[in-house]
Every structure is written in structure tokens, then in C-alpha cells.
Tab-separated table of C-alpha atoms and ligand atoms in Angstrom:
chain	number	residue	atom	x	y	z
G	1	MET	CA	106.044	118.759	98.427
G	2	THR	CA	108.925	121.029	97.495
G	3	VAL	CA	110.459	120.560	94.090
G	4	GLN	CA	114.168	119.817	94.448
G	5	TRP	CA	115.616	121.406	91.341
G	6	GLY	CA	119.113	120.372	90.273
G	7	ARG	CA	122.189	122.084	91.712
G	8	GLY	CA	122.397	125.117	89.426
G	9	GLY	CA	118.699	125.812	89.917
G	10	PRO	CA	116.231	126.270	87.077
G	11	ASP	CA	115.924	129.462	85.104
G	12	LEU	CA	113.650	132.076	86.624
G	13	LEU	CA	111.973	134.831	84.678
G	14	VAL	CA	113.635	138.188	85.461
G	15	VAL	CA	113.236	141.014	82.964
G	16	LEU	CA	115.584	144.020	83.119
G	17	ASP	CA	114.853	147.494	81.877
G	18	HIS	CA	118.241	149.046	81.174
G	19	GLY	CA	116.794	152.555	81.328
G	20	ALA	CA	115.064	152.102	84.664
G	21	GLY	CA	117.700	152.423	87.297
G	22	ALA	CA	120.098	150.086	89.109
G	23	LEU	CA	120.118	146.604	87.630
G	24	GLY	CA	120.982	144.924	90.967
G	25	ALA	CA	117.939	146.554	92.588
G	26	GLN	CA	115.699	145.391	89.721
G	27	ILE	CA	116.965	141.823	90.122
G	28	GLY	CA	116.452	141.984	93.908
G	29	ASP	CA	112.923	143.409	93.567
G	30	GLN	CA	111.823	140.785	91.080
G	31	LEU	CA	113.225	137.892	93.107
G	32	ARG	CA	111.621	139.297	96.255
G	33	SER	CA	108.197	139.388	94.581
G	34	ALA	CA	108.700	135.899	93.116
G	35	ILE	CA	109.324	134.640	96.660
G	36	ARG	CA	106.442	136.616	98.180
G	37	ASP	CA	104.069	135.346	95.469
G	38	GLN	CA	105.349	131.822	96.059
G	39	ARG	CA	106.359	131.396	92.449
G	40	VAL	CA	109.470	129.958	94.066
G	41	ARG	CA	108.730	128.294	97.362
G	42	ALA	CA	110.494	127.628	100.620
G	43	GLY	CA	113.283	125.117	100.103
G	44	GLU	CA	113.568	125.594	96.324
G	45	HIS	CA	116.890	126.654	94.805
G	46	LEU	CA	117.419	129.999	93.121
G	47	PRO	CA	119.520	129.822	89.969
G	48	SER	CA	123.234	130.272	90.621
G	49	THR	CA	124.559	133.859	90.454
G	50	ARG	CA	126.797	132.828	87.561
G	51	ARG	CA	123.797	131.535	85.594
G	52	VAL	CA	121.688	134.661	86.262
G	53	ALA	CA	124.566	136.924	85.249
G	54	GLU	CA	125.050	134.972	82.020
G	55	VAL	CA	121.380	134.938	81.096
G	56	LEU	CA	120.776	138.617	81.895
G	57	GLY	CA	124.102	139.813	80.457
G	58	VAL	CA	125.158	141.647	83.641
G	59	ALA	CA	128.275	141.469	85.797
G	60	ARG	CA	128.228	138.590	88.253
G	61	GLY	CA	129.014	141.034	91.077
G	62	THR	CA	125.669	142.795	90.416
G	63	VAL	CA	123.781	139.551	90.947
G	64	VAL	CA	125.863	138.613	94.003
G	65	GLU	CA	124.951	141.958	95.565
G	66	ALA	CA	121.258	141.377	94.939
G	67	TYR	CA	121.457	137.887	96.467
G	68	GLU	CA	123.328	139.224	99.502
G	69	GLN	CA	120.599	141.784	100.047
G	70	LEU	CA	117.923	139.059	99.939
G	71	LEU	CA	120.028	137.017	102.354
G	72	ALA	CA	120.268	139.938	104.759
G	73	GLU	CA	116.495	140.444	104.546
G	74	GLY	CA	115.853	136.763	105.339
G	75	TYR	CA	114.226	135.869	101.996
G	76	VAL	CA	116.878	133.303	101.156
G	77	GLU	CA	119.429	131.223	102.953
G	78	SER	CA	122.662	129.818	101.660
G	79	ALA	CA	124.979	127.098	102.778
G	80	VAL	CA	128.387	126.206	101.443
G	81	GLY	CA	128.027	123.663	98.689
G	82	SER	CA	124.233	123.748	98.427
G	83	GLY	CA	123.608	127.093	96.712
G	84	THR	CA	120.906	129.594	97.577
G	85	ARG	CA	117.496	128.413	98.667
G	86	VAL	CA	114.294	130.246	99.444
G	87	ALA	CA	113.808	130.560	103.215
G	88	THR	CA	110.575	129.792	105.043
G	89	LEU	CA	108.920	133.180	105.538
G	90	PRO	CA	107.258	133.994	108.829
G	91	ALA	CA	103.457	133.692	108.751
G	92	GLY	CA	101.861	136.696	107.066
G	93	GLU	CA	104.954	137.507	104.984
G	94	GLY	CA	104.114	135.320	102.039
G	95	ARG	CA	101.392	135.550	99.489
G	96	GLU	CA	97.782	135.811	100.552
G	97	PRO	CA	96.057	132.510	99.966
G	98	THR	CA	94.765	132.672	96.407
G	99	ARG	CA	91.466	131.036	97.270
G	100	LYS	CA	89.715	133.743	99.251
G	101	SER	CA	86.319	132.085	99.154
G	102	GLY	CA	85.016	128.645	98.355
G	103	PRO	CA	84.520	125.625	100.521
G	104	ALA	CA	85.956	125.730	104.021
G	105	PRO	CA	88.990	123.525	104.423
G	106	ARG	CA	88.044	119.996	105.437
G	107	PRO	CA	88.984	119.076	108.973
G	108	ALA	CA	92.083	116.909	109.049
G	109	SER	CA	90.876	113.363	108.599
G	110	ARG	CA	91.868	110.713	111.052
G	111	PRO	CA	95.020	108.931	109.887
G	112	VAL	CA	94.042	105.651	108.319
G	113	GLY	CA	95.836	102.732	109.867
G	114	ILE	CA	94.478	99.871	107.789
G	115	ASP	CA	92.720	100.142	104.462
G	116	PHE	CA	90.858	97.133	103.065
G	117	ALA	CA	90.258	98.873	99.718
G	118	TYR	CA	89.827	96.240	97.020
G	119	GLY	CA	91.790	96.252	93.818
G	120	ILE	CA	95.175	97.439	95.056
G	121	PRO	CA	98.042	94.983	94.631
G	122	ASP	CA	100.838	94.664	97.166
G	123	LEU	CA	102.615	97.909	96.386
G	124	GLY	CA	105.659	96.798	98.372
G	125	SER	CA	106.178	93.884	95.937
G	126	VAL	CA	106.068	95.851	92.685
G	127	PRO	CA	109.145	94.553	90.811
G	128	LEU	CA	110.813	97.936	90.513
G	129	ALA	CA	114.320	96.627	89.837
G	130	GLU	CA	113.024	94.449	86.983
G	131	TRP	CA	110.901	97.305	85.650
G	132	SER	CA	113.768	99.769	85.688
G	133	GLN	CA	115.974	97.158	83.954
G	134	ALA	CA	113.280	96.640	81.331
G	135	VAL	CA	112.959	100.413	80.777
G	136	ALA	CA	116.755	100.679	80.462
G	137	ASP	CA	116.776	97.787	77.953
G	138	ALA	CA	113.901	99.351	76.029
G	139	THR	CA	115.736	102.670	75.897
G	140	LYS	CA	118.841	100.979	74.520
G	141	THR	CA	117.198	98.661	72.052
G	142	LEU	CA	114.094	100.412	70.695
G	143	PRO	CA	114.917	101.381	67.097
G	144	THR	CA	115.123	105.144	66.615
G	145	ALA	CA	112.393	104.872	63.979
G	146	GLU	CA	109.995	103.781	66.710
G	147	LEU	CA	110.548	106.905	68.793
G	148	GLY	CA	107.998	108.751	66.704
G	149	ASP	CA	104.283	108.441	67.324
G	150	ASP	CA	103.510	104.793	67.415
G	151	ASP	CA	100.948	102.875	65.499
G	152	SER	CA	97.657	103.927	67.136
G	153	ALA	CA	96.826	100.286	67.862
G	154	GLY	CA	99.939	100.209	70.042
G	155	SER	CA	103.426	98.769	69.838
G	156	PRO	CA	103.395	95.755	67.474
G	157	HIS	CA	105.892	94.063	69.799
G	158	LEU	CA	103.688	94.471	72.873
G	159	ARG	CA	100.594	93.372	70.943
G	160	GLU	CA	102.424	90.193	69.892
G	161	VAL	CA	103.613	89.531	73.439
G	162	VAL	CA	100.300	90.277	75.153
G	163	THR	CA	98.266	88.099	72.802
G	164	ALA	CA	100.810	85.273	73.129
G	165	TYR	CA	100.537	85.622	76.925
G	166	HIS	CA	96.740	85.620	76.748
G	167	ARG	CA	96.776	82.483	74.558
G	168	ARG	CA	99.297	80.731	76.826
G	169	VAL	CA	97.970	81.679	80.263
G	170	ARG	CA	94.301	82.472	79.645
G	171	SER	CA	93.474	80.034	76.810
G	172	GLY	CA	92.636	82.964	74.577
G	173	CYS	CA	92.854	82.873	70.800
G	174	ALA	CA	93.544	86.477	69.764
G	175	ASP	CA	96.379	87.617	67.495
G	176	ALA	CA	98.319	90.861	67.496
G	177	ASP	CA	95.935	92.273	64.864
G	178	ASP	CA	93.025	91.885	67.311
G	179	ALA	CA	94.816	93.839	70.057
G	180	VAL	CA	94.802	97.513	70.968
G	181	VAL	CA	97.133	98.759	73.710
G	182	VAL	CA	95.422	101.154	76.098
G	183	ALA	CA	96.195	103.017	79.317
G	184	GLY	CA	94.517	100.488	81.597
G	185	PHE	CA	91.162	98.761	81.777
G	186	ARG	CA	89.078	101.902	82.242
G	187	GLN	CA	90.448	103.532	79.119
G	188	GLY	CA	89.885	100.310	77.213
G	189	LEU	CA	86.293	100.245	78.470
G	190	THR	CA	85.740	103.864	77.446
G	191	PHE	CA	87.003	103.281	73.895
G	192	THR	CA	85.097	100.027	73.563
G	193	LEU	CA	81.788	101.495	74.730
G	194	ALA	CA	82.137	104.492	72.416
G	195	THR	CA	82.751	102.072	69.546
G	196	LEU	CA	79.698	99.988	70.460
G	197	ALA	CA	77.555	103.129	70.608
G	198	ARG	CA	78.708	104.109	67.118
G	199	GLN	CA	77.711	100.678	65.911
G	200	GLY	CA	74.224	100.973	67.400
G	201	ILE	CA	74.743	98.992	70.615
G	202	THR	CA	73.483	101.503	73.136
G	203	ARG	CA	72.518	99.445	76.161
G	204	ILE	CA	74.823	97.401	78.363
G	205	GLY	CA	74.105	95.116	81.308
G	206	LEU	CA	76.386	95.661	84.300
G	207	GLU	CA	76.832	93.222	87.137
G	208	ASN	CA	74.909	94.259	90.257
G	209	PRO	CA	76.636	94.608	92.657
G	210	GLY	CA	79.594	96.000	90.771
G	211	PRO	CA	81.629	99.208	90.501
G	212	ARG	CA	79.097	102.005	89.950
G	213	GLU	CA	81.788	103.962	88.173
G	214	HIS	CA	81.280	101.692	85.164
G	215	ALA	CA	77.744	103.049	84.722
G	216	GLU	CA	79.174	106.549	84.637
G	217	ILE	CA	81.779	105.549	82.065
G	218	ALA	CA	79.013	103.985	79.966
G	219	GLY	CA	76.822	107.088	80.227
G	220	ARG	CA	79.635	109.318	79.012
G	221	ALA	CA	80.219	107.030	76.057
G	222	GLY	CA	76.540	107.263	75.113
G	223	VAL	CA	75.588	103.798	76.367
G	224	ASP	CA	72.744	103.178	78.782
G	225	ALA	CA	73.723	100.960	81.738
G	226	VAL	CA	71.227	98.530	83.229
G	227	PRO	CA	71.999	96.565	86.404
G	228	VAL	CA	71.771	92.765	86.231
G	229	ASP	CA	71.818	90.788	89.463
G	230	VAL	CA	74.626	88.446	90.389
G	231	ASP	CA	73.989	85.266	92.405
G	232	ASP	CA	76.260	82.459	93.581
G	233	ASP	CA	76.970	81.443	89.956
G	234	GLY	CA	77.698	84.937	88.729
G	235	LEU	CA	75.597	87.102	86.441
G	236	ASP	CA	71.985	85.944	86.072
G	237	VAL	CA	71.668	85.524	82.284
G	238	ARG	CA	67.878	85.131	82.460
G	239	ARG	CA	67.666	88.649	83.912
G	240	LEU	CA	70.107	89.940	81.329
G	241	ARG	CA	67.767	88.666	78.603
G	242	GLU	CA	64.915	90.696	80.084
G	243	THR	CA	66.838	93.968	79.810
G	244	GLY	CA	66.963	94.064	76.019
G	245	ALA	CA	70.676	94.926	76.210
G	246	ARG	CA	72.997	93.713	73.464
G	247	ALA	CA	76.168	94.127	75.495
G	248	VAL	CA	77.232	93.015	78.942
G	249	LEU	CA	80.299	93.602	81.103
G	250	VAL	CA	81.321	90.666	83.294
G	251	THR	CA	84.147	89.692	85.650
G	252	PRO	CA	83.975	85.904	85.108
G	253	ALA	CA	87.146	84.852	86.932
G	254	HIS	CA	86.350	86.596	90.237
G	255	GLN	CA	83.270	88.763	90.292
G	256	CYS	CA	83.894	92.251	91.550
G	257	PRO	CA	82.999	92.589	94.406
G	258	THR	CA	81.240	89.347	95.511
G	259	GLY	CA	84.152	87.109	94.478
G	260	VAL	CA	82.019	84.388	92.834
G	261	ALA	CA	83.199	82.796	89.584
G	262	LEU	CA	80.893	82.602	86.581
G	263	GLY	CA	79.719	78.973	86.644
G	264	PRO	CA	80.315	76.684	83.613
G	265	ALA	CA	76.609	76.539	82.678
G	266	ARG	CA	76.352	80.336	82.945
G	267	ARG	CA	79.376	80.760	80.692
G	268	ARG	CA	77.657	78.695	77.966
G	269	GLU	CA	74.336	80.444	78.558
G	270	LEU	CA	76.001	83.847	78.270
G	271	VAL	CA	77.623	82.984	74.948
G	272	ALA	CA	74.282	81.611	73.691
G	273	TRP	CA	72.613	84.888	74.731
G	274	ALA	CA	75.215	86.902	72.798
G	275	ASP	CA	74.550	84.804	69.671
G	276	GLU	CA	70.775	85.185	70.066
G	277	VAL	CA	70.818	88.989	70.359
G	278	ASP	CA	73.770	89.522	67.990
G	279	GLY	CA	75.448	90.991	71.029
G	280	VAL	CA	78.847	91.289	72.628
G	281	ILE	CA	80.359	90.254	75.957
G	282	LEU	CA	82.938	92.561	77.508
G	283	GLU	CA	85.159	90.352	79.618
G	284	ASP	CA	87.021	92.130	82.403
G	285	ASP	CA	89.671	89.495	83.023
G	286	TYR	CA	90.079	90.875	86.482
G	287	ASP	CA	91.937	88.784	89.082
G	288	ALA	CA	92.268	85.868	86.638
G	289	GLU	CA	95.965	85.413	87.417
G	290	PHE	CA	95.307	84.810	91.107
G	291	ARG	CA	93.458	81.545	91.465
G	292	TYR	CA	94.400	79.438	94.476
G	293	ASP	CA	92.406	76.267	94.944
G	294	ARG	CA	91.449	75.230	91.434
G	295	GLN	CA	92.933	75.438	87.984
G	296	PRO	CA	92.258	78.850	86.464
G	297	VAL	CA	89.215	78.915	84.209
G	298	GLY	CA	90.123	80.063	80.713
G	299	SER	CA	89.093	83.373	79.261
G	300	LEU	CA	85.638	83.654	77.690
G	301	GLN	CA	87.400	85.189	74.715
G	302	GLY	CA	88.877	81.754	73.920
G	303	LEU	CA	85.409	80.216	74.119
G	304	SER	CA	83.727	82.673	71.763
G	305	PRO	CA	86.225	84.927	69.970
G	306	SER	CA	83.597	86.456	67.692
G	307	ARG	CA	81.369	87.552	70.602
G	308	VAL	CA	83.836	88.525	73.305
G	309	ILE	CA	85.965	91.608	73.792
G	310	ALA	CA	88.587	90.837	76.447
G	311	LEU	CA	89.950	93.722	78.482
G	312	GLY	CA	93.041	93.367	80.626
G	313	SER	CA	95.599	95.514	82.384
G	314	VAL	CA	98.679	95.248	84.553
G	315	SER	CA	97.119	97.347	87.339
G	316	LYS	CA	96.663	94.265	89.530
G	317	THR	CA	99.565	92.169	88.292
G	318	LEU	CA	102.254	94.892	88.381
G	319	ALA	CA	101.009	98.283	89.574
G	320	PRO	CA	98.247	100.752	88.717
G	321	ALA	CA	100.959	103.376	88.130
G	322	ILE	CA	102.230	101.541	85.035
G	323	ARG	CA	98.854	102.261	83.458
G	324	LEU	CA	99.021	99.899	80.518
G	325	GLY	CA	96.396	97.456	79.376
G	326	TRP	CA	94.887	95.896	76.275
G	327	VAL	CA	91.654	95.285	74.452
G	328	LEU	CA	91.380	92.087	72.399
G	329	ALA	CA	88.422	92.446	70.082
G	330	PRO	CA	86.747	90.765	67.111
G	331	ALA	CA	87.852	92.368	63.839
G	332	ARG	CA	84.582	94.324	63.378
G	333	PHE	CA	85.358	96.433	66.461
G	334	VAL	CA	89.140	96.887	66.231
G	335	ALA	CA	89.230	99.830	63.802
G	336	GLY	CA	86.619	101.718	65.852
G	337	ILE	CA	88.562	101.232	69.082
G	338	VAL	CA	91.781	102.321	67.398
G	339	ASP	CA	89.999	105.447	66.080
G	340	GLU	CA	88.763	106.335	69.565
G	341	LYS	CA	92.275	105.978	70.866
G	342	ARG	CA	93.895	107.912	68.027
G	343	LEU	CA	91.458	110.808	68.360
G	344	THR	CA	91.601	111.116	72.139
G	345	SER	CA	95.139	110.201	73.081
G	346	ARG	CA	96.975	109.338	69.882
G	347	GLY	CA	99.041	106.591	71.449
G	348	ALA	CA	100.470	105.061	74.596
G	349	PRO	CA	104.018	105.769	75.858
G	350	GLY	CA	106.314	103.869	73.484
G	351	LEU	CA	109.216	103.148	75.829
G	352	ASP	CA	106.892	101.819	78.534
G	353	GLN	CA	105.146	99.582	76.014
G	354	GLU	CA	108.498	98.183	74.936
G	355	ALA	CA	109.570	97.733	78.570
G	356	LEU	CA	106.392	95.783	79.339
G	357	ALA	CA	106.891	93.634	76.243
G	358	LEU	CA	110.452	92.837	77.383
G	359	LEU	CA	109.355	92.136	80.968
G	360	MET	CA	106.729	89.664	79.764
G	361	GLU	CA	108.801	88.093	77.019
G	362	THR	CA	111.787	87.357	79.247
G	363	GLY	CA	109.709	85.553	81.894
G	364	ARG	CA	110.250	88.217	84.558
G	365	PHE	CA	106.532	89.007	84.593
G	366	ASP	CA	105.603	85.327	85.169
G	367	ARG	CA	108.232	85.059	87.902
G	368	HIS	CA	106.800	88.097	89.619
G	369	LEU	CA	103.296	86.617	89.404
G	370	ARG	CA	104.495	83.381	91.010
G	371	ARG	CA	106.021	85.378	93.868
G	372	VAL	CA	103.001	87.566	94.573
G	373	ARG	CA	100.565	84.687	94.137
G	374	SER	CA	102.192	83.025	97.127
G	375	THR	CA	102.087	86.295	99.133
G	376	TYR	CA	98.378	86.673	98.378
G	377	ARG	CA	97.646	83.047	99.192
G	378	ASP	CA	99.297	83.517	102.617
G	379	ARG	CA	97.319	86.704	103.228
G	380	ARG	CA	94.117	85.017	102.190
G	381	ASP	CA	94.781	82.127	104.599
G	382	VAL	CA	95.449	84.541	107.452
G	383	LEU	CA	92.275	86.446	106.613
G	384	ALA	CA	90.218	83.245	106.545
G	385	ALA	CA	91.644	82.065	109.882
G	386	GLU	CA	91.151	85.419	111.574
G	387	VAL	CA	87.576	85.809	110.325
G	388	ARG	CA	86.764	82.273	111.503
G	389	LEU	CA	88.097	83.170	114.918
G	390	ALA	CA	86.241	86.468	115.151
G	391	PHE	CA	82.952	85.624	113.407
G	392	GLY	CA	82.727	81.829	113.162
G	393	ALA	CA	82.813	79.592	110.058
G	394	GLY	CA	81.037	80.271	106.769
G	395	ARG	CA	81.162	84.064	106.870
G	396	LEU	CA	83.825	84.697	104.239
G	397	HIS	CA	83.069	84.220	100.540
G	398	GLY	CA	84.905	84.551	97.245
G	399	LEU	CA	88.236	83.284	98.516
G	400	GLU	CA	89.091	80.930	95.663
G	401	ALA	CA	90.758	83.679	93.672
G	402	GLY	CA	91.908	87.254	93.679
G	403	CYS	CA	92.684	89.726	96.406
G	404	HIS	CA	89.335	90.513	97.922
G	405	ALA	CA	86.632	88.584	99.717
G	406	LEU	CA	83.155	89.233	101.040
G	407	LEU	CA	82.522	89.134	104.774
G	408	ARG	CA	78.870	88.447	105.506
G	409	LEU	CA	77.845	90.174	108.727
G	410	PRO	CA	75.261	88.858	111.171
G	411	GLU	CA	71.685	89.463	109.949
G	412	GLY	CA	70.135	92.710	111.080
G	413	VAL	CA	73.439	94.550	111.566
G	414	SER	CA	73.815	97.701	109.489
G	415	GLU	CA	76.848	97.346	107.205
G	416	ASP	CA	77.082	101.151	106.950
G	417	ALA	CA	77.149	101.489	110.734
G	418	VAL	CA	79.851	98.822	110.994
G	419	ALA	CA	81.964	100.520	108.300
G	420	ALA	CA	81.584	103.867	110.118
G	421	ALA	CA	82.472	102.326	113.493
G	422	ALA	CA	85.521	100.624	111.943
G	423	ALA	CA	86.581	103.925	110.309
G	424	ALA	CA	86.337	105.640	113.694
G	425	ARG	CA	88.833	103.038	114.906
G	426	GLY	CA	91.148	103.675	111.937
G	427	VAL	CA	90.081	100.801	109.630
G	428	GLN	CA	88.665	101.598	106.200
G	429	VAL	CA	86.333	99.043	104.669
G	430	LYS	CA	83.506	99.371	102.148
G	431	PRO	CA	79.996	98.039	102.754
G	432	LEU	CA	78.631	95.878	99.941
G	433	GLY	CA	75.797	98.371	99.419
G	434	HIS	CA	78.407	100.787	98.084
G	435	TYR	CA	78.465	98.582	94.955
G	436	ARG	CA	74.722	98.126	94.504
G	437	PHE	CA	73.143	100.006	91.640
G	438	ALA	CA	69.501	99.686	92.404
G	439	PRO	CA	67.871	99.482	95.812
G	440	ALA	CA	67.296	95.852	96.679
G	441	ASP	CA	63.886	94.642	95.564
G	442	ALA	CA	61.527	95.864	98.286
G	443	ARG	CA	59.384	92.708	97.897
G	444	GLY	CA	62.286	90.340	98.416
G	445	PRO	CA	64.190	89.630	101.611
G	446	ALA	CA	66.589	92.368	102.736
G	447	PRO	CA	70.075	91.583	101.404
G	448	THR	CA	72.542	90.127	103.879
G	449	PRO	CA	74.793	92.895	105.183
G	450	ALA	CA	78.369	92.409	104.072
G	451	LEU	CA	81.733	94.117	103.803
G	452	VAL	CA	84.184	93.943	100.899
G	453	LEU	CA	87.662	93.131	102.181
G	454	GLY	CA	90.524	93.838	99.806
G	455	PHE	CA	93.686	92.291	101.204
G	456	GLY	CA	96.186	92.683	98.347
G	457	ASN	CA	97.970	95.602	99.954
G	458	VAL	CA	97.432	94.713	103.633
G	459	ASP	CA	100.134	92.632	105.309
G	460	GLU	CA	99.353	89.686	107.565
G	461	HIS	CA	99.804	91.596	110.801
G	462	ARG	CA	97.436	94.307	109.664
G	463	ILE	CA	94.912	91.782	108.401
G	464	ARG	CA	94.780	90.217	111.881
G	465	ARG	CA	94.501	93.553	113.594
G	466	GLY	CA	92.004	94.911	111.064
G	467	ILE	CA	89.655	91.944	111.451
G	468	ARG	CA	89.744	92.244	115.230
G	469	ILE	CA	88.855	95.920	114.902
G	470	ILE	CA	85.988	95.110	112.537
G	471	ALA	CA	84.720	92.502	115.015
G	472	ALA	CA	84.853	95.168	117.728
G	473	ALA	CA	82.996	97.561	115.397
G	474	VAL	CA	80.258	94.953	114.920
G	475	ALA	CA	80.043	94.564	118.692
G	476	ASP	CA	79.797	98.359	119.039
G	477	VAL	CA	76.957	98.482	116.563
G	478	ARG	CA	75.099	95.663	118.296
G	479	GLY	CA	75.650	97.381	121.624
G	480	VAL	CA	78.051	94.747	122.896
G	481	HIS	CA	81.514	95.997	123.734
G	482	GLY	CA	84.583	94.035	122.819
G	483	HIS	CA	88.275	94.705	123.294
G	484	VAL	CA	90.916	94.940	120.596
Q	501	PLP	C1	86.563	95.583	88.306
Q	501	PLP	C2	87.863	96.194	87.891
Q	501	PLP	N1	88.425	95.808	86.747
Q	501	PLP	C3	89.612	96.300	86.338
Q	501	PLP	C4	90.289	97.213	87.069
Q	501	PLP	C5	91.599	97.763	86.569
Q	501	PLP	O1	91.427	99.051	86.107
Q	501	PLP	P1	92.654	99.907	85.539
Q	501	PLP	O2	93.407	99.009	84.611
Q	501	PLP	O3	92.020	101.079	84.850
Q	501	PLP	O4	93.486	100.306	86.713
Q	501	PLP	C6	89.740	97.673	88.273
Q	501	PLP	C7	90.464	98.654	89.076
Q	501	PLP	O5	90.151	99.041	90.158
Q	501	PLP	C8	88.484	97.154	88.680
Q	501	PLP	O6	87.911	97.550	89.812
């Protein structure tokens, strides 16, 4: 991408030696090498001749002459009203590629038509007008005193608003003092795990299957990750007990990636486990806002505030690019989490925090959620209908909430082979095995092959087409040829 500097062009380093010959020639030489070295690239503006003359303290005519020479040599081009831009040099004229060795360039990958990646919201529905209004309001109304480094726990206003939201919508019971604003769930997890490690909790159970990245995050924070199997009721607490862990990370509202909800008995059992081992439950309140067929189940944090650390973010509800989230923790952990944040990143962007607080407080966030919830429900219904048509009933699981579901493939079909065949046809989809930590127990039955279908950012037309392509990929793998 070429940077489109403003009209006058940015300053460019040119150093003149007044004892070393013609100044115009020196300017020309230095600009020529800046262009050859690609310090300024094709399409970028050079500073105006007036600006260069002013900065270097030379006559404007001297600079104009140098520019005209570059124009004649083909290094730059100029058009009335748009200043002087660097021209595209013929091949071989520019700088040698800086990387002379190293890995060979990857062959151009096939353009991806449809991507069923989980965890991406509908990027076309991000409420940009409301966000930009909220940023404008924040810029106008945030007291000057708050433009300094904020309180390391985060903006008091946002902490008030987020905890009020969590109490109202998620049946939580945290107050602003229990909240730390972070740059998304992952950062919250990193700070929380580092705090647990400092307090002697050095082993955590992670849902299996689940994002393997979480084990890496744990390892870096000095916490050992142990996989704990998930069944149709969510995390198996009996297995968790066997691990000796005193912490666990769960996605109770919509397990990532199987889509099951943590059953009511399991919720109670999990809290009882935490009491027994003097442990802590990290609740990733992932997908909780998108529940379609039943009333949402409240946050575990509301059930056991002294044992649960709730982590949330707006990556799914607004956009990953906003990169704001929160950790709601029992008092004994808050100072540690704030210290981690202060020492690694000091704070979170103050104007964005204020904008998010305003967006939530004025009801625009809730309105947006109502809108996208209906989009996702429609997409989910289309997905369910299309899968039924292509694969028969009972193949799709985890549809009650969220923006991803699990497609169970016919027994004996390799999920990896299906994903590869679908990719060859331009559809990206992840096999469930991609989320398994440990190889399935060799003594038990082989796990049912399955694919994880994220549909948040795939429109209805593409969902239909994508499922037909996946069905054709399954037929390919089984040696039966279908048509799409
Ligand atoms: C299981 C899970 N929880 C939470 C998140 C949100 O993470 P973040 O807020 O860092 O974008 C993700 C993102 O992909 C996720 O996969």
C-alpha cells in the first residue's frame, strides 16, 4: 500500500554541505538516491518546492531546477494541482531487494472465496457511524485532566459502565472496583494467568477441544496447561479434579469450538470444585450475547463472585479492531492484574475507553446487538437448512448460541482430507482436530470427524454455496463425485 501523504508532502531528510558544490545538484542527488533506495516509493508525494526551499534556506528556483531535472530523468511525475509524486521506476532501476537470502517467496495462494473461520463477527455490520460519533463525543467531553495516563485499572467511567452492563445483561455482581480494562480477552488472560502464577496457582485446566493458543499463553505466563475433555454438557469436572489444577478456563455460554453450553449440574459442580481446591474459574464469556432459542444463562461470576474471574471483550460484539475488553476479578486478584497491566502496557487508549463507555451507556451498543443478533439468527437458520439438505438431519451441533457450529461428518471420513479438498475449491474450514490438545485416547473409539463452521462473517448466499462445496469435498474424499 502506498502512503498518501497530505498535499504539501511530508518533510524529507536532505542535508546540504554549503562548501561542496552546487546546492541544486546536491538536492537532486539526494532525492534521486531516496527514490532509488525506496525511502520514498512510487506514488508518494515529494514535499513542495516551497517547503524544501524554506526548510533548507535556499532559493525556491534552486529546488525547482532540481525537481525539473528529476522530472526529465523520469524519477518523478507531476500533474497540475496534485504536486510532485515519485514515478514507478522500470524494473531493475530501483533498490535491490533487501532480503538477498532467506526463505523463498511463498507461491501465491489461491484466492479464498469463503472463509468459515470462527470468531469473526459480521464485519460489514460494525456500527462505524455510531463509533465515530462516540469517539467525537468522547473527544469533546473528556475532561482535559483525563488526557494524561489513565488509572492503570482503566477509565473509571468505562469500569462503571461495563460492570453495570454485566450485572444487567449477564446477571453478574461485580462493581467498578473489581474491573480492569484490558486490550481484549487475550491480554486479560495473559495478565490474569501471570497474577495466578505469582500467587502460586501454576496449573490450569483448559477445555479440550479448545483454542491451543491458550496453552501457549499459559506457558508464557508460567502456568502449566492441562487438557480436560468436554462432552455434551461441557467441561468434565470429574476429569478436572484428577488433574490437580487449581484453575480452569471455560466458555460456559457456548463452548469454543463444540458449541455446547455448560449444563446446570456442571455449573454447580464446577463451583464446588473451585471451593474444594481453593481454586479459581476463569470464565470466558464468549458468545454469551448471542443466544437464540433459550433465555441466556447468566454468568458464572454472578453465581460465585469469590471464585470466578470473568473475562469479556467487544471483539465479537463490535469488532476485534476496537481491542477493548475487561477482567472482573475477586478483590484478591485485582491489584496483581493491575500491576501486570501497568508494567507491560501502562494503560489502554483513554479516548477509546470513553467512546466505548458512551456507546454502551447511551443504548447504542444494545441496539447494535439486537440488530446483529437477528442477522446471525438468519444466517444460522440458513446454515441449518443447507446442512440438512446436503448431509441429512442431526449433523449440526451447537446452534443454540453464538456464531459457529460443529458439522459432524460421516464416520470414517478424514476431516483433514475434507478441509483440504474444500480449500482446493476455495472454501476455508477448520477440522475439529485442529483444536484438540492431546491425541484422542487410543483405547477409546476414534472421535467423530467434524468441521468447525464459523458463520458470523459469511453472508447467507456464501453459506449456501460454502456448504454445497463442503458436501462436494466430502464426496471427493469418499470417491463419489458431486456437482456444485
Ligand atoms: C475462545 C475465545 N474467546 C475470546 C476471544 C476474544 O479474544 P480477543 O478479545 O482477544 O479478540 C476469542 C477470539 O478469537 C476466542 O477464540
